[in-house]
Short mmCIF file of C-alpha atoms in Angstrom, two decimals:
data_model
loop_
_atom_site.label_atom_id
_atom_site.label_comp_id
_atom_site.label_asym_id
_atom_site.label_seq_id
_atom_site.Cartn_x
_atom_site.Cartn_y
_atom_site.Cartn_z
CA MET C 1 191.02 167.02 92.24
CA CYS C 2 192.27 167.62 88.72
CA THR C 3 191.24 170.69 86.59
CA GLN C 4 188.48 169.95 84.27
CA THR C 5 188.63 172.73 81.65
CA PRO C 6 191.08 175.47 80.63
CA GLY C 7 190.40 178.90 82.48
CA GLN C 8 190.13 177.51 85.85
CA CYS C 9 192.15 178.97 88.67
CA LEU C 10 193.36 178.23 92.14
CA VAL C 11 194.59 180.14 95.26
CA VAL C 12 198.28 179.72 95.97
CA ARG C 13 199.70 180.85 99.30
CA GLN C 14 203.39 180.79 100.00
CA SER C 15 203.90 179.69 103.73
CA PRO C 16 206.66 181.69 105.32
CA PRO C 17 208.90 179.80 107.86
CA ASP C 18 207.80 181.95 110.71
CA VAL C 19 205.13 184.46 111.90
CA ALA C 20 207.39 187.61 111.31
CA ALA C 21 207.94 186.53 107.70
CA ALA C 22 204.16 186.17 107.28
CA SER C 23 203.60 189.52 108.48
CA SER C 24 206.16 191.20 106.39
CA SER C 25 205.19 189.45 103.22
CA GLY C 26 201.46 190.27 103.59
CA GLY C 27 200.52 186.58 103.32
CA GLY C 28 201.52 186.11 99.65
CA GLU C 29 198.07 184.87 98.59
CA LEU C 30 197.48 184.86 94.93
CA MET C 31 194.70 183.74 92.54
CA LEU C 32 196.46 182.19 89.59
CA ALA C 33 195.17 180.57 86.50
CA VAL C 34 196.11 177.05 85.88
CA SER C 35 198.52 176.99 82.77
CA SER C 36 198.72 173.22 82.23
CA SER C 37 195.93 171.39 80.26
CA PRO C 38 193.43 169.16 82.08
CA TYR C 39 194.80 166.14 80.08
CA HIS C 40 198.26 166.75 81.11
CA ALA C 41 197.39 167.20 84.64
CA ARG C 42 195.50 163.99 84.88
CA ARG C 43 198.24 162.00 83.17
CA GLN C 44 201.05 163.34 85.27
CA SER C 45 198.95 162.88 88.46
CA ALA C 46 197.65 159.43 87.68
CA PRO C 47 200.25 157.43 89.81
CA LEU C 48 200.29 159.84 92.71
CA ASP C 49 198.00 160.74 95.59
CA ALA C 50 198.05 164.34 94.44
CA SER C 51 197.34 166.66 91.47
CA ILE C 52 200.20 168.11 89.51
CA VAL C 53 199.46 171.31 87.81
CA GLU C 54 201.44 174.23 86.48
CA VAL C 55 201.07 178.12 87.20
CA LEU C 56 202.75 181.01 85.62
CA VAL C 57 204.04 183.98 87.72
CA ASP C 58 205.52 187.19 86.50
CA ARG C 59 208.84 188.18 88.03
CA GLN C 60 208.17 191.79 87.18
CA GLY C 61 204.68 191.58 88.61
CA GLU C 62 203.25 192.49 92.06
CA ALA C 63 205.26 191.64 95.23
CA SER C 64 203.49 188.39 95.89
CA GLN C 65 204.21 187.13 92.38
CA GLN C 66 207.78 188.13 92.65
CA GLN C 67 208.12 186.19 96.00
CA LEU C 68 206.53 183.18 94.57
CA SER C 69 208.86 183.28 91.52
CA HIS C 70 211.90 182.86 93.83
CA ALA C 71 210.47 179.72 95.52
CA GLY C 72 212.65 176.77 95.02
CA PRO C 73 212.54 172.99 95.72
CA GLY C 74 211.30 172.35 99.22
CA ALA C 75 209.31 175.71 99.49
CA LEU C 76 206.16 175.09 101.33
CA LEU C 77 203.01 176.34 99.44
CA SER C 78 199.34 176.19 100.35
CA VAL C 79 197.17 175.48 97.30
CA GLY C 80 193.39 175.69 97.28
CA ARG C 81 190.84 173.70 95.22
CA PHE C 82 190.26 174.47 91.54
CA GLN C 83 187.84 177.17 91.04
CA GLY C 84 185.38 178.33 88.34
CA ASN C 85 184.06 176.76 85.21
CA GLY C 86 186.84 177.76 82.96
CA PHE C 87 186.42 180.03 79.89
CA SER C 88 182.57 180.82 79.84
CA SER C 89 180.25 183.63 78.65
CA LEU C 90 179.09 186.25 81.21
CA PHE C 91 175.76 186.47 79.45
CA ALA C 92 174.97 182.96 78.62
CA PRO C 93 176.26 180.45 81.34
CA ASP C 94 175.64 177.43 79.12
CA ILE C 95 178.13 178.77 76.41
CA GLY C 96 181.77 177.92 77.06
CA LEU C 97 184.84 176.69 75.27
CA GLN C 98 183.70 173.15 74.72
CA SER C 99 180.35 174.11 73.31
CA ALA C 100 181.80 176.69 71.00
CA MET C 101 183.98 174.03 69.42
CA GLU C 102 180.99 171.57 69.25
CA SER C 103 179.09 174.35 67.37
CA GLY C 104 181.92 174.59 64.90
CA ARG C 105 182.88 178.07 65.68
CA ARG C 106 186.35 179.46 65.17
CA LEU C 107 188.37 180.46 68.22
CA LEU C 108 190.26 183.67 68.79
CA LEU C 109 192.33 183.89 71.89
CA ILE C 110 193.46 187.29 72.99
CA GLY C 111 195.87 187.39 75.93
CA VAL C 112 197.97 190.26 77.65
CA GLY C 113 200.98 189.56 79.68
CA ALA C 114 201.80 186.62 81.84
CA SER C 115 198.34 186.55 83.48
CA GLY C 116 196.74 186.45 80.05
CA MET C 117 199.04 183.73 78.55
CA ALA C 118 198.66 181.18 81.46
CA PRO C 119 195.06 180.24 80.77
CA LEU C 120 195.56 180.45 76.97
CA ARG C 121 198.39 178.01 77.27
CA ALA C 122 196.19 175.64 79.10
CA ALA C 123 193.72 175.86 76.22
CA MET C 124 196.25 175.49 73.46
CA ASP C 125 197.55 172.39 75.10
CA TRP C 126 194.19 170.78 75.45
CA ALA C 127 193.43 168.00 73.05
CA PRO C 128 190.00 169.22 71.95
CA VAL C 129 191.54 172.57 71.02
CA GLN C 130 194.37 171.00 69.22
CA ALA C 131 191.99 168.92 67.19
CA HIS C 132 190.04 172.08 66.49
CA ALA C 133 193.24 173.84 65.36
CA SER C 134 194.24 171.07 62.90
CA SER C 135 191.37 172.32 60.65
CA GLY C 136 192.50 176.02 60.83
CA GLN C 137 189.88 176.95 63.36
CA VAL C 138 192.13 178.48 66.07
CA ALA C 139 193.95 181.82 66.19
CA MET C 140 195.78 183.59 69.06
CA VAL C 141 196.97 187.13 69.63
CA TYR C 142 199.34 187.43 72.44
CA LEU C 143 200.57 190.93 73.82
CA ALA C 144 203.96 190.73 75.64
CA PRO C 145 205.99 193.56 77.06
CA SER C 146 209.03 192.53 75.06
CA PRO C 147 210.72 189.37 73.51
CA THR C 148 212.48 188.68 76.84
CA ALA C 149 209.28 188.99 78.87
CA ALA C 150 207.32 186.64 76.54
CA ALA C 151 205.87 183.42 78.05
CA TYR C 152 206.19 179.96 76.62
CA LEU C 153 208.07 181.21 73.58
CA SER C 154 209.45 177.71 73.01
CA GLU C 155 205.93 176.25 72.43
CA TRP C 156 204.66 178.89 69.73
CA ASP C 157 205.98 176.91 66.90
CA GLN C 158 204.47 173.69 68.24
CA TRP C 159 201.09 175.48 68.21
CA ARG C 160 201.68 176.74 64.63
CA GLU C 161 202.55 173.19 63.52
CA MET C 162 199.37 171.86 64.76
CA GLY C 163 197.45 174.45 62.59
CA ALA C 164 196.89 177.51 64.89
CA HIS C 165 197.54 180.95 63.75
CA ILE C 166 199.78 182.59 66.31
CA GLN C 167 200.43 186.36 66.29
CA VAL C 168 202.61 188.01 68.82
CA GLU C 169 202.72 191.88 69.40
CA TYR C 170 205.24 193.46 71.74
CA LEU C 171 204.09 196.57 73.81
CA ASP C 172 207.71 197.69 73.63
CA ARG C 173 207.42 199.35 70.20
CA ASP C 174 211.13 199.04 69.44
CA SER C 175 210.87 195.18 69.53
CA ASN C 176 208.84 195.26 66.44
CA GLN C 177 211.21 197.58 64.54
CA CYS C 178 214.64 197.38 62.93
CA ALA C 179 217.62 198.13 65.12
CA SER C 180 218.32 201.40 63.08
CA ASP C 181 214.88 202.78 63.97
CA LYS C 182 214.73 205.57 66.46
CA PRO C 183 213.48 204.46 69.93
CA SER C 184 209.79 205.34 70.61
CA SER C 185 207.30 205.11 73.46
CA PRO C 186 205.59 201.77 74.35
CA ARG C 187 202.30 201.09 72.43
CA SER C 188 199.15 200.91 74.55
CA ILE C 189 197.24 197.71 74.80
CA MET C 190 194.45 198.93 72.78
CA GLU C 191 196.70 200.23 70.09
CA SER C 192 198.32 196.74 69.71
CA ILE C 193 194.86 195.02 69.71
CA ASP C 194 193.47 197.46 67.22
CA ALA C 195 196.41 196.69 64.89
CA ALA C 196 196.40 193.01 65.18
CA VAL C 197 192.67 192.33 65.45
CA PHE C 198 190.50 195.15 64.16
CA ASP C 199 192.60 196.64 61.31
CA ARG C 200 190.51 196.53 58.04
CA GLN C 201 193.40 195.45 56.04
CA GLN C 202 195.72 193.48 58.42
CA GLY C 203 193.31 192.28 61.17
CA LEU C 204 193.04 188.71 61.72
CA PRO C 205 189.44 187.95 60.31
CA ARG C 206 190.81 189.77 57.20
CA LYS C 207 193.86 187.58 57.08
CA LEU C 208 192.03 184.48 57.56
CA ASN C 209 189.04 185.42 55.16
CA SER C 210 186.31 185.01 57.65
CA SER C 211 183.47 186.94 59.27
CA TRP C 212 183.25 187.88 62.93
CA HIS C 213 179.99 185.96 62.91
CA ASP C 214 182.05 182.69 62.78
CA TRP C 215 184.08 183.53 65.90
CA THR C 216 184.06 182.87 69.61
CA VAL C 217 186.68 185.13 71.43
CA LEU C 218 188.53 184.18 74.57
CA LEU C 219 189.77 187.11 76.56
CA SER C 220 192.45 186.76 79.08
CA GLY C 221 194.55 189.32 81.07
CA LEU C 222 192.46 192.25 80.05
CA ILE C 223 190.86 194.35 82.75
CA GLY C 224 189.09 197.55 83.39
CA SER C 225 188.74 199.95 80.40
CA ASP C 226 190.79 197.85 78.01
CA ALA C 227 188.51 194.86 78.47
CA ALA C 228 185.43 197.16 78.15
CA ALA C 229 186.89 198.61 74.98
CA VAL C 230 187.74 195.34 73.35
CA CYS C 231 184.22 194.01 74.02
CA ARG C 232 182.65 197.18 72.67
CA LYS C 233 184.67 196.86 69.48
CA LEU C 234 183.78 193.18 69.00
CA SER C 235 180.04 194.14 69.40
CA GLU C 236 180.50 196.82 66.75
CA GLU C 237 182.06 194.38 64.38
CA GLY C 238 178.90 192.15 64.86
CA LEU C 239 179.99 189.54 67.35
CA SER C 240 177.34 188.74 69.79
CA SER C 241 178.37 189.28 73.37
CA GLU C 242 177.50 185.79 74.29
CA HIS C 243 180.37 184.64 72.18
CA ILE C 244 182.85 186.47 74.36
CA LEU C 245 184.38 184.22 76.95
CA VAL C 246 186.46 185.08 79.98
CA SER C 247 188.02 183.14 82.78
CA GLU C 248 187.74 183.46 86.58
CA ALA C 249 191.43 184.60 86.60
CA GLN C 250 190.69 187.76 84.64
#
C-alpha cells in the first residue's frame, strides 16, 4: 500500500539477529514520517510487489534512530502500514494540504531538525505542491542545528528553481555569522522562528508582500511549548487556527 499524501508516517522496527540483541536495544521501534512523495513512491514501486518509500533518521538523535542510521544493505526491518491522513487541521478535519491548495491559499512550511524536514520534503517533492510553487505560492522555513546537520541540502536549489521561497536558519548562531565574529550561544527555536517568520521588517509575509489571512501553515518537528508558542503567535497575527496543519509524526 503506497502513501497517499505528504505527512503520513509508519512504524519501523529494526529486527536484531537474536533475542539478546533485542533486549539490549529496547526493540528499536520508531514512528517515522515518510520523506518521499506519494508520486515517487508509486512510480518506484510500480514494477514490484512492494512499496518503496524513504524515511529520514538523525544520527545524532535518540538511540533507536542512531541504530537505524547504521543499518546497511541486508539489514532486516519490520515496517508497518502507512498511518494518518497527512498534514491536516486539528480543528477542522476536512481541511488539509490538498484542500488548502484548491482554495488558492499560500503555503508556509515550518520545519525543525531532521524530524521536521522529513514530511516537508515529501510535500516539496509532491507534484501538486510543485505546481502551486510555480506561481509563487509556497515558502519554507527550515531550522537546522548547523550546515553539516542540515537535511536534503542538495535539493534546496531545485525547490527554489520551481518557485518556492526557501529560508534556512541555523540554531548554531555562529553558522549565520562571519568567521571573525565571536562565538556565541545557540539560538532557541522560538528566537529563530521569530526572526524568520514574525519579524515586522524581515518576516516572510513582509518579504513576500502578503497578509497572514492568505496563508495555510504546515508545522513539522515542533513539539510542546515551542509548538504552542508558534500557534499562539500565528493566531495573534490573524491566522485562523483551522489553517494550521500538522502531521501524525509531530
